[in-house]
mmCIF file of C-alpha atoms and ligand atoms in Angstrom:
data_model
loop_
_atom_site.group_PDB
_atom_site.id
_atom_site.type_symbol
_atom_site.label_atom_id
_atom_site.label_comp_id
_atom_site.label_asym_id
_atom_site.label_seq_id
_atom_site.Cartn_x
_atom_site.Cartn_y
_atom_site.Cartn_z
ATOM 1 C CA UNK A 1 -69.568 30.147 -55.406
ATOM 2 C CA UNK A 2 -70.124 33.821 -56.414
ATOM 3 C CA UNK A 3 -72.545 34.420 -58.502
ATOM 4 C CA UNK A 4 -71.207 34.645 -61.896
ATOM 5 C CA UNK A 5 -68.911 31.825 -61.585
ATOM 6 C CA UNK A 6 -72.512 29.769 -60.397
ATOM 7 C CA UNK A 7 -74.724 31.355 -63.186
ATOM 8 C CA UNK A 8 -72.740 32.123 -66.407
ATOM 9 C CA UNK A 9 -74.275 33.596 -69.459
ATOM 10 C CA UNK A 10 -77.167 33.938 -67.579
ATOM 11 C CA UNK A 11 -75.301 36.362 -64.715
ATOM 12 C CA UNK A 12 -73.353 37.987 -68.285
ATOM 13 C CA UNK A 13 -76.647 38.433 -70.418
ATOM 14 C CA UNK A 14 -79.175 39.317 -67.643
ATOM 15 C CA UNK A 15 -78.188 43.061 -66.786
ATOM 16 C CA UNK A 16 -82.062 43.768 -64.840
ATOM 17 C CA UNK A 17 -81.426 44.149 -61.179
ATOM 18 C CA UNK A 18 -83.829 41.926 -59.878
ATOM 19 C CA UNK A 19 -82.477 38.927 -62.010
ATOM 20 C CA UNK A 20 -79.287 39.834 -60.266
ATOM 21 C CA UNK A 21 -80.981 39.571 -57.469
ATOM 22 C CA UNK A 22 -82.234 36.621 -57.709
ATOM 23 C CA UNK A 23 -78.987 34.655 -59.237
ATOM 24 C CA UNK A 24 -77.292 36.216 -55.655
ATOM 25 C CA UNK A 25 -79.908 34.704 -53.426
ATOM 26 C CA UNK A 26 -80.465 31.308 -54.787
ATOM 27 C CA UNK A 27 -76.458 30.933 -54.602
ATOM 28 C CA UNK A 28 -76.133 32.586 -51.499
ATOM 29 C CA UNK A 29 -78.738 29.926 -50.310
ATOM 30 C CA UNK A 30 -77.748 26.797 -52.710
ATOM 31 C CA UNK A 31 -81.651 26.180 -54.142
ATOM 32 C CA UNK A 32 -83.176 27.183 -57.136
ATOM 33 C CA UNK A 33 -86.237 26.564 -55.248
ATOM 34 C CA UNK A 34 -89.617 28.789 -54.938
ATOM 35 C CA UNK A 35 -92.038 27.732 -52.905
ATOM 36 C CA UNK A 36 -95.723 27.860 -53.955
ATOM 37 C CA UNK A 37 -97.114 29.262 -50.313
ATOM 38 C CA UNK A 38 -100.618 27.833 -50.576
ATOM 39 C CA UNK A 39 -101.858 28.807 -47.771
ATOM 40 C CA UNK A 40 -105.298 30.323 -46.334
ATOM 41 C CA UNK A 41 -104.472 31.663 -43.331
ATOM 42 C CA UNK A 42 -101.509 33.891 -42.498
ATOM 43 C CA UNK A 43 -100.167 31.899 -39.347
ATOM 44 C CA UNK A 44 -100.051 28.793 -41.867
ATOM 45 C CA UNK A 45 -97.829 31.312 -44.302
ATOM 46 C CA UNK A 46 -95.868 32.298 -41.319
ATOM 47 C CA UNK A 47 -95.355 28.903 -40.522
ATOM 48 C CA UNK A 48 -93.795 28.201 -43.763
ATOM 49 C CA UNK A 49 -91.326 30.527 -43.811
ATOM 50 C CA UNK A 50 -89.548 29.449 -39.749
ATOM 51 C CA UNK A 51 -90.267 25.098 -41.555
ATOM 52 C CA UNK A 52 -88.613 25.650 -44.580
ATOM 53 C CA UNK A 53 -86.962 29.645 -45.276
ATOM 54 C CA UNK A 54 -83.908 28.500 -45.086
ATOM 55 C CA UNK A 55 -83.871 26.085 -48.356
ATOM 56 C CA UNK A 56 -86.300 28.474 -50.393
ATOM 57 C CA UNK A 57 -84.603 31.507 -52.391
ATOM 58 C CA UNK A 58 -88.351 32.557 -53.039
ATOM 59 C CA UNK A 59 -91.960 32.709 -52.356
ATOM 60 C CA UNK A 60 -94.701 32.567 -54.685
ATOM 61 C CA UNK A 61 -97.614 33.950 -53.174
ATOM 62 C CA UNK A 62 -101.470 35.085 -53.832
ATOM 63 C CA UNK A 63 -102.564 37.416 -51.860
ATOM 64 C CA UNK A 64 -105.754 37.503 -52.770
ATOM 65 C CA UNK A 65 -105.962 33.197 -51.449
ATOM 66 C CA UNK A 66 -105.705 34.172 -47.590
ATOM 67 C CA UNK A 67 -108.941 35.073 -44.929
ATOM 68 C CA UNK A 68 -107.886 36.128 -42.324
ATOM 69 C CA UNK A 69 -105.620 39.200 -44.367
ATOM 70 C CA UNK A 70 -104.502 42.072 -42.855
ATOM 71 C CA UNK A 71 -102.118 45.182 -43.954
ATOM 72 C CA UNK A 72 -100.165 44.803 -40.629
ATOM 73 C CA UNK A 73 -99.906 41.127 -40.578
ATOM 74 C CA UNK A 74 -98.725 41.122 -45.116
ATOM 75 C CA UNK A 75 -96.281 43.049 -43.561
ATOM 76 C CA UNK A 76 -95.035 41.046 -41.001
ATOM 77 C CA UNK A 77 -95.298 38.529 -42.921
ATOM 78 C CA UNK A 78 -92.730 40.125 -46.093
ATOM 79 C CA UNK A 79 -90.146 41.353 -43.149
ATOM 80 C CA UNK A 80 -90.150 37.660 -41.896
ATOM 81 C CA UNK A 81 -89.779 36.396 -45.221
ATOM 82 C CA UNK A 82 -87.065 39.065 -46.476
ATOM 83 C CA UNK A 83 -84.757 38.322 -42.913
ATOM 84 C CA UNK A 84 -85.129 34.461 -44.723
ATOM 85 C CA UNK A 85 -83.136 36.556 -47.392
ATOM 86 C CA UNK A 86 -86.313 35.203 -49.911
ATOM 87 C CA UNK A 87 -87.607 37.420 -52.886
ATOM 88 C CA UNK A 88 -91.292 37.282 -53.114
ATOM 89 C CA UNK A 89 -93.238 37.033 -55.638
ATOM 90 C CA UNK A 90 -97.075 37.369 -56.023
ATOM 91 C CA UNK A 91 -98.488 35.198 -59.083
ATOM 92 C CA UNK A 92 -101.981 37.875 -59.556
ATOM 93 C CA UNK A 93 -101.279 37.102 -63.651
ATOM 94 C CA UNK A 94 -101.780 40.351 -63.805
ATOM 95 C CA UNK A 95 -103.775 40.702 -68.207
ATOM 96 C CA UNK A 96 -106.062 43.955 -68.470
ATOM 97 C CA UNK A 97 -103.911 47.327 -70.306
ATOM 98 C CA UNK A 98 -100.827 48.686 -69.514
ATOM 99 C CA UNK A 99 -102.604 51.864 -67.381
ATOM 100 C CA UNK A 100 -105.447 49.545 -65.160
ATOM 101 C CA UNK A 101 -102.734 47.018 -64.515
ATOM 102 C CA UNK A 102 -100.676 50.212 -63.345
ATOM 103 C CA UNK A 103 -103.377 50.283 -60.919
ATOM 104 C CA UNK A 104 -104.150 46.958 -59.636
ATOM 105 C CA UNK A 105 -99.970 47.189 -58.496
ATOM 106 C CA UNK A 106 -101.610 49.827 -55.896
ATOM 107 C CA UNK A 107 -105.215 49.105 -54.336
ATOM 108 C CA UNK A 108 -105.723 47.104 -51.087
ATOM 109 C CA UNK A 109 -103.250 44.941 -51.342
ATOM 110 C CA UNK A 110 -100.950 47.792 -52.910
ATOM 111 C CA UNK A 111 -98.218 44.825 -54.462
ATOM 112 C CA UNK A 112 -96.363 47.030 -55.745
ATOM 113 C CA UNK A 113 -95.077 48.046 -52.323
ATOM 114 C CA UNK A 114 -93.551 44.236 -51.012
ATOM 115 C CA UNK A 115 -94.192 42.223 -54.614
ATOM 116 C CA UNK A 116 -90.522 41.141 -56.264
ATOM 117 C CA UNK A 117 -91.794 39.895 -59.168
ATOM 118 C CA UNK A 118 -95.029 39.572 -60.850
ATOM 119 C CA UNK A 119 -96.569 37.342 -62.967
ATOM 120 C CA UNK A 120 -98.631 38.722 -66.716
ATOM 121 C CA UNK A 121 -100.423 37.259 -69.349
ATOM 122 C CA UNK A 122 -98.982 39.423 -72.001
ATOM 123 C CA UNK A 123 -102.839 39.286 -74.429
ATOM 124 C CA UNK A 124 -103.523 42.000 -74.019
ATOM 125 C CA UNK A 125 -99.840 43.816 -75.795
ATOM 126 C CA UNK A 126 -96.902 44.543 -74.663
ATOM 127 C CA UNK A 127 -97.641 47.393 -72.474
ATOM 128 C CA UNK A 128 -98.340 45.828 -69.704
ATOM 129 C CA UNK A 129 -95.157 45.291 -68.753
ATOM 130 C CA UNK A 130 -94.184 49.086 -68.680
ATOM 131 C CA UNK A 131 -97.773 49.259 -66.349
ATOM 132 C CA UNK A 132 -96.067 46.894 -63.544
ATOM 133 C CA UNK A 133 -92.856 48.609 -64.669
ATOM 134 C CA UNK A 134 -94.537 51.927 -63.750
ATOM 135 C CA UNK A 135 -96.785 50.466 -60.798
ATOM 136 C CA UNK A 136 -93.044 49.549 -59.085
ATOM 137 C CA UNK A 137 -91.929 53.311 -60.005
ATOM 138 C CA UNK A 138 -94.556 55.124 -58.508
ATOM 139 C CA UNK A 139 -93.531 53.953 -54.694
ATOM 140 C CA UNK A 140 -90.064 54.132 -55.905
ATOM 141 C CA UNK A 141 -88.759 50.572 -56.407
ATOM 142 C CA UNK A 142 -88.401 48.136 -58.869
ATOM 143 C CA UNK A 143 -88.760 44.226 -60.056
ATOM 144 C CA UNK A 144 -88.994 41.936 -62.218
ATOM 145 C CA UNK A 145 -91.961 40.489 -64.258
ATOM 146 C CA UNK A 146 -92.264 37.150 -65.703
ATOM 147 C CA UNK A 147 -93.781 36.770 -68.200
ATOM 148 C CA UNK A 148 -96.581 33.631 -69.047
ATOM 149 C CA UNK A 149 -94.743 31.758 -72.702
ATOM 150 C CA UNK A 150 -95.797 28.304 -71.102
ATOM 151 C CA UNK A 151 -98.838 26.203 -68.911
ATOM 152 C CA UNK A 152 -98.353 23.608 -66.433
ATOM 153 C CA UNK A 153 -101.924 23.187 -66.415
ATOM 154 C CA UNK A 154 -103.869 20.331 -69.344
ATOM 155 C CA UNK A 155 -105.474 21.806 -72.358
ATOM 156 C CA UNK A 156 -103.847 25.328 -71.273
ATOM 157 C CA UNK A 157 -104.261 27.396 -74.571
ATOM 158 C CA UNK A 158 -101.003 28.472 -74.820
ATOM 159 C CA UNK A 159 -100.326 27.517 -78.184
ATOM 160 C CA UNK A 160 -96.304 27.087 -79.597
ATOM 161 C CA UNK A 161 -97.771 30.220 -81.972
ATOM 162 C CA UNK A 162 -98.042 32.003 -78.557
ATOM 163 C CA UNK A 163 -95.159 30.474 -76.683
ATOM 164 C CA UNK A 164 -92.601 32.124 -79.750
ATOM 165 C CA UNK A 165 -95.376 35.683 -79.592
ATOM 166 C CA UNK A 166 -94.027 36.006 -76.274
ATOM 167 C CA UNK A 167 -91.251 35.240 -76.599
ATOM 168 C CA UNK A 168 -90.556 37.620 -79.313
ATOM 169 C CA UNK A 169 -91.708 40.100 -77.212
ATOM 170 C CA UNK A 170 -90.750 39.482 -73.970
ATOM 171 C CA UNK A 171 -87.054 38.621 -74.358
ATOM 172 C CA UNK A 172 -86.322 42.229 -75.619
ATOM 173 C CA UNK A 173 -88.074 44.103 -73.319
ATOM 174 C CA UNK A 174 -85.319 45.769 -70.400
ATOM 175 C CA UNK A 175 -88.584 45.078 -68.118
ATOM 176 C CA UNK A 176 -89.093 41.736 -68.672
ATOM 177 C CA UNK A 177 -86.880 39.323 -65.835
ATOM 178 C CA UNK A 178 -87.900 36.006 -67.854
ATOM 179 C CA UNK A 179 -90.933 32.911 -68.202
ATOM 180 C CA UNK A 180 -93.101 30.627 -66.774
ATOM 181 C CA UNK A 181 -92.079 27.778 -68.596
ATOM 182 C CA UNK A 182 -93.744 24.539 -68.143
ATOM 183 C CA UNK A 183 -92.351 22.455 -65.540
ATOM 184 C CA UNK A 184 -93.863 19.098 -66.505
ATOM 185 C CA UNK A 185 -92.823 18.484 -70.206
ATOM 186 C CA UNK A 186 -88.784 19.257 -70.223
ATOM 187 C CA UNK A 187 -89.284 18.689 -73.797
ATOM 188 C CA UNK A 188 -91.498 22.067 -74.626
ATOM 189 C CA UNK A 189 -89.032 23.405 -71.781
ATOM 190 C CA UNK A 190 -85.842 22.939 -74.300
ATOM 191 C CA UNK A 191 -86.925 23.731 -77.205
ATOM 192 C CA UNK A 192 -88.455 27.421 -74.895
ATOM 193 C CA UNK A 193 -85.035 27.347 -73.800
ATOM 194 C CA UNK A 194 -83.354 27.504 -77.565
ATOM 195 C CA UNK A 195 -86.273 30.352 -78.173
ATOM 196 C CA UNK A 196 -85.475 33.274 -75.287
ATOM 197 C CA UNK A 197 -81.481 32.408 -74.958
ATOM 198 C CA UNK A 198 -79.401 33.687 -72.212
ATOM 199 C CA UNK A 199 -80.724 37.394 -71.857
ATOM 200 C CA UNK A 200 -83.852 36.532 -69.559
ATOM 201 C CA UNK A 201 -84.458 33.430 -66.410
ATOM 202 C CA UNK A 202 -86.966 30.710 -67.296
ATOM 203 C CA UNK A 203 -88.844 29.948 -63.763
ATOM 204 C CA UNK A 204 -91.484 26.583 -63.827
ATOM 205 C CA UNK A 205 -94.512 25.560 -62.086
ATOM 206 C CA UNK A 206 -95.106 22.097 -62.165
ATOM 207 C CA UNK A 207 -92.985 20.592 -60.988
ATOM 208 C CA UNK A 208 -92.378 17.542 -58.589
ATOM 209 C CA UNK A 209 -90.470 14.980 -56.981
ATOM 210 C CA UNK A 210 -93.648 11.997 -57.885
ATOM 211 C CA UNK A 211 -94.095 13.616 -61.683
ATOM 212 C CA UNK A 212 -97.173 12.293 -63.426
ATOM 213 C CA UNK A 213 -100.730 14.094 -63.005
ATOM 214 C CA UNK A 214 -101.608 16.368 -59.835
ATOM 215 C CA UNK A 215 -104.947 17.536 -59.197
ATOM 216 C CA UNK A 216 -107.896 19.176 -61.286
ATOM 217 C CA UNK A 217 -106.091 19.119 -64.455
ATOM 218 C CA UNK A 218 -102.078 20.048 -63.310
ATOM 219 C CA UNK A 219 -99.059 18.343 -64.567
ATOM 220 C CA UNK A 220 -96.156 17.048 -62.530
ATOM 221 C CA UNK A 221 -92.142 16.970 -63.801
ATOM 222 C CA UNK A 222 -89.075 16.253 -62.077
ATOM 223 C CA UNK A 223 -86.924 18.509 -60.522
ATOM 224 C CA UNK A 224 -83.607 17.685 -61.931
ATOM 225 C CA UNK A 225 -85.058 17.872 -65.608
ATOM 226 C CA UNK A 226 -86.414 20.817 -65.536
ATOM 227 C CA UNK A 227 -82.736 22.512 -64.265
ATOM 228 C CA UNK A 228 -81.032 20.141 -66.812
ATOM 229 C CA UNK A 229 -83.859 21.699 -70.170
ATOM 230 C CA UNK A 230 -83.028 25.008 -68.957
ATOM 231 C CA UNK A 231 -85.492 25.595 -65.827
ATOM 232 C CA UNK A 232 -84.128 28.537 -63.415
ATOM 233 C CA UNK A 233 -86.101 28.017 -60.636
ATOM 234 C CA UNK A 234 -88.519 25.238 -60.258
ATOM 235 C CA UNK A 235 -91.448 26.488 -58.756
ATOM 236 C CA UNK A 236 -93.183 23.425 -55.803
ATOM 237 C CA UNK A 237 -95.887 23.989 -53.857
ATOM 238 C CA UNK A 238 -98.269 20.563 -52.683
ATOM 239 C CA UNK A 239 -94.673 18.159 -53.248
ATOM 240 C CA UNK A 240 -93.463 21.031 -49.831
ATOM 241 C CA UNK A 241 -96.263 21.834 -48.508
ATOM 242 C CA UNK A 242 -98.355 19.090 -48.479
ATOM 243 C CA UNK A 243 -94.807 16.961 -47.336
ATOM 244 C CA UNK A 244 -95.013 15.038 -43.988
ATOM 245 C CA UNK A 245 -91.847 16.485 -43.141
ATOM 246 C CA UNK A 246 -91.602 19.997 -45.685
ATOM 247 C CA UNK A 247 -87.494 20.790 -44.443
ATOM 248 C CA UNK A 248 -87.191 17.257 -45.445
ATOM 249 C CA UNK A 249 -89.098 17.323 -48.979
ATOM 250 C CA UNK A 250 -87.737 20.708 -49.470
ATOM 251 C CA UNK A 251 -84.059 20.447 -48.470
ATOM 252 C CA UNK A 252 -84.350 17.707 -51.216
ATOM 253 C CA UNK A 253 -85.612 19.802 -53.869
ATOM 254 C CA UNK A 254 -82.909 22.444 -53.177
ATOM 255 C CA UNK A 255 -79.788 19.412 -53.250
ATOM 256 C CA UNK A 256 -81.789 18.397 -56.703
ATOM 257 C CA UNK A 257 -82.181 22.109 -57.931
ATOM 258 C CA UNK A 258 -78.484 23.124 -56.933
ATOM 259 C CA UNK A 259 -76.845 20.173 -58.313
ATOM 260 C CA UNK A 260 -78.945 19.595 -61.887
ATOM 261 C CA UNK A 261 -77.424 23.419 -62.244
ATOM 262 C CA UNK A 262 -73.828 22.509 -61.659
ATOM 263 C CA UNK A 263 -73.797 19.445 -63.712
ATOM 264 C CA UNK A 264 -75.823 21.595 -66.708
ATOM 265 C CA UNK A 265 -73.077 24.447 -66.639
ATOM 266 C CA UNK A 266 -70.756 21.002 -67.519
HETATM 267 P P1 5BU B 1 -98.257 22.857 -57.183
HETATM 268 O O1 5BU B 1 -99.476 22.433 -55.749
HETATM 269 O O2 5BU B 1 -96.905 22.701 -57.247
HETATM 270 O O3 5BU B 1 -99.112 22.362 -57.917
HETATM 271 O O4 5BU B 1 -98.738 24.599 -56.937
HETATM 272 C C1 5BU B 1 -98.497 24.993 -58.098
HETATM 273 C C2 5BU B 1 -98.297 26.585 -58.392
HETATM 274 O O5 5BU B 1 -97.718 27.377 -59.586
HETATM 275 C C3 5BU B 1 -100.310 26.984 -57.669
HETATM 276 O O6 5BU B 1 -99.229 28.197 -56.708
HETATM 277 C C4 5BU B 1 -100.237 27.602 -59.188
HETATM 278 O O7 5BU B 1 -101.599 29.045 -58.797
HETATM 279 C C5 5BU B 1 -99.106 27.424 -59.816
HETATM 280 N N1 5BU B 1 -99.110 27.913 -61.179
HETATM 281 C C6 5BU B 1 -98.659 26.438 -61.683
HETATM 282 O O8 5BU B 1 -99.337 25.490 -61.501
HETATM 283 N N2 5BU B 1 -99.580 26.711 -63.232
HETATM 284 C C7 5BU B 1 -98.780 27.496 -64.185
HETATM 285 O O9 5BU B 1 -98.304 26.559 -65.534
HETATM 286 C C8 5BU B 1 -98.842 29.057 -63.345
HETATM 287 C C9 5BU B 1 -98.665 29.047 -62.354
HETATM 288 BR BR1 5BU B 1 -98.204 30.533 -64.437
#
């Protein structure tokens, strides 16, 4: 099935190249799953691609939690991810002023050269998005910024008024790929989707087939419900990488997300 048929108004209303790229990848893979690849060695990260890459549309990384990181090993990992048709999303949660965020896209990890997507808080104002986009432009690449409109963790300070302001600023900004919404609370997510409209994507962490409380304040909602409530990508970590059989679980999440997308379109 072609991406425009699968995504409907999300496709026609969203002109950011990286958003279209994601929708195409998800349609090819029949999966709206981004794996939170929270592993601390390069061997484990590579193993995840081998084990579950076929069931994913994207890999979410925290590059600074890898113990044996080297530029060469990371390049090889990114090449392997591209060969498995996966986007790479560095969940860096940038928050500084625009000019510094641009420089933080470089530095030792040189995120601008390999990440397709990054997260940012809008706490410092809208120039952060321009700074991050300038970072990609500095190396002749383009990417997408996901703004944190909500978070999944208990007691977070992203209150409804703050969420509305983030959406207000982000929904018309051409460098914004979309928003992070709270996958553990479908009702809050529905409200977020209403405010965002169809012009931007919403990606949601805090998703697990085992709904309820997770470790250290994490909360989980059901993948199917999250997509029905307006999520365009479920971000799943331990639900897949800590499972006894990660491939079986990854496939289950992919099927749940893909069938919910079709149900949502009806
Ligand atoms: P989990 O194992 O499915 O709980 O992993 C969740 C991942 O999503 C982890 O990498 C977090 O950094 C990330 N995350 C989150 O859990 N909640 C949020 O609000 C945001 C990111 Br933003």
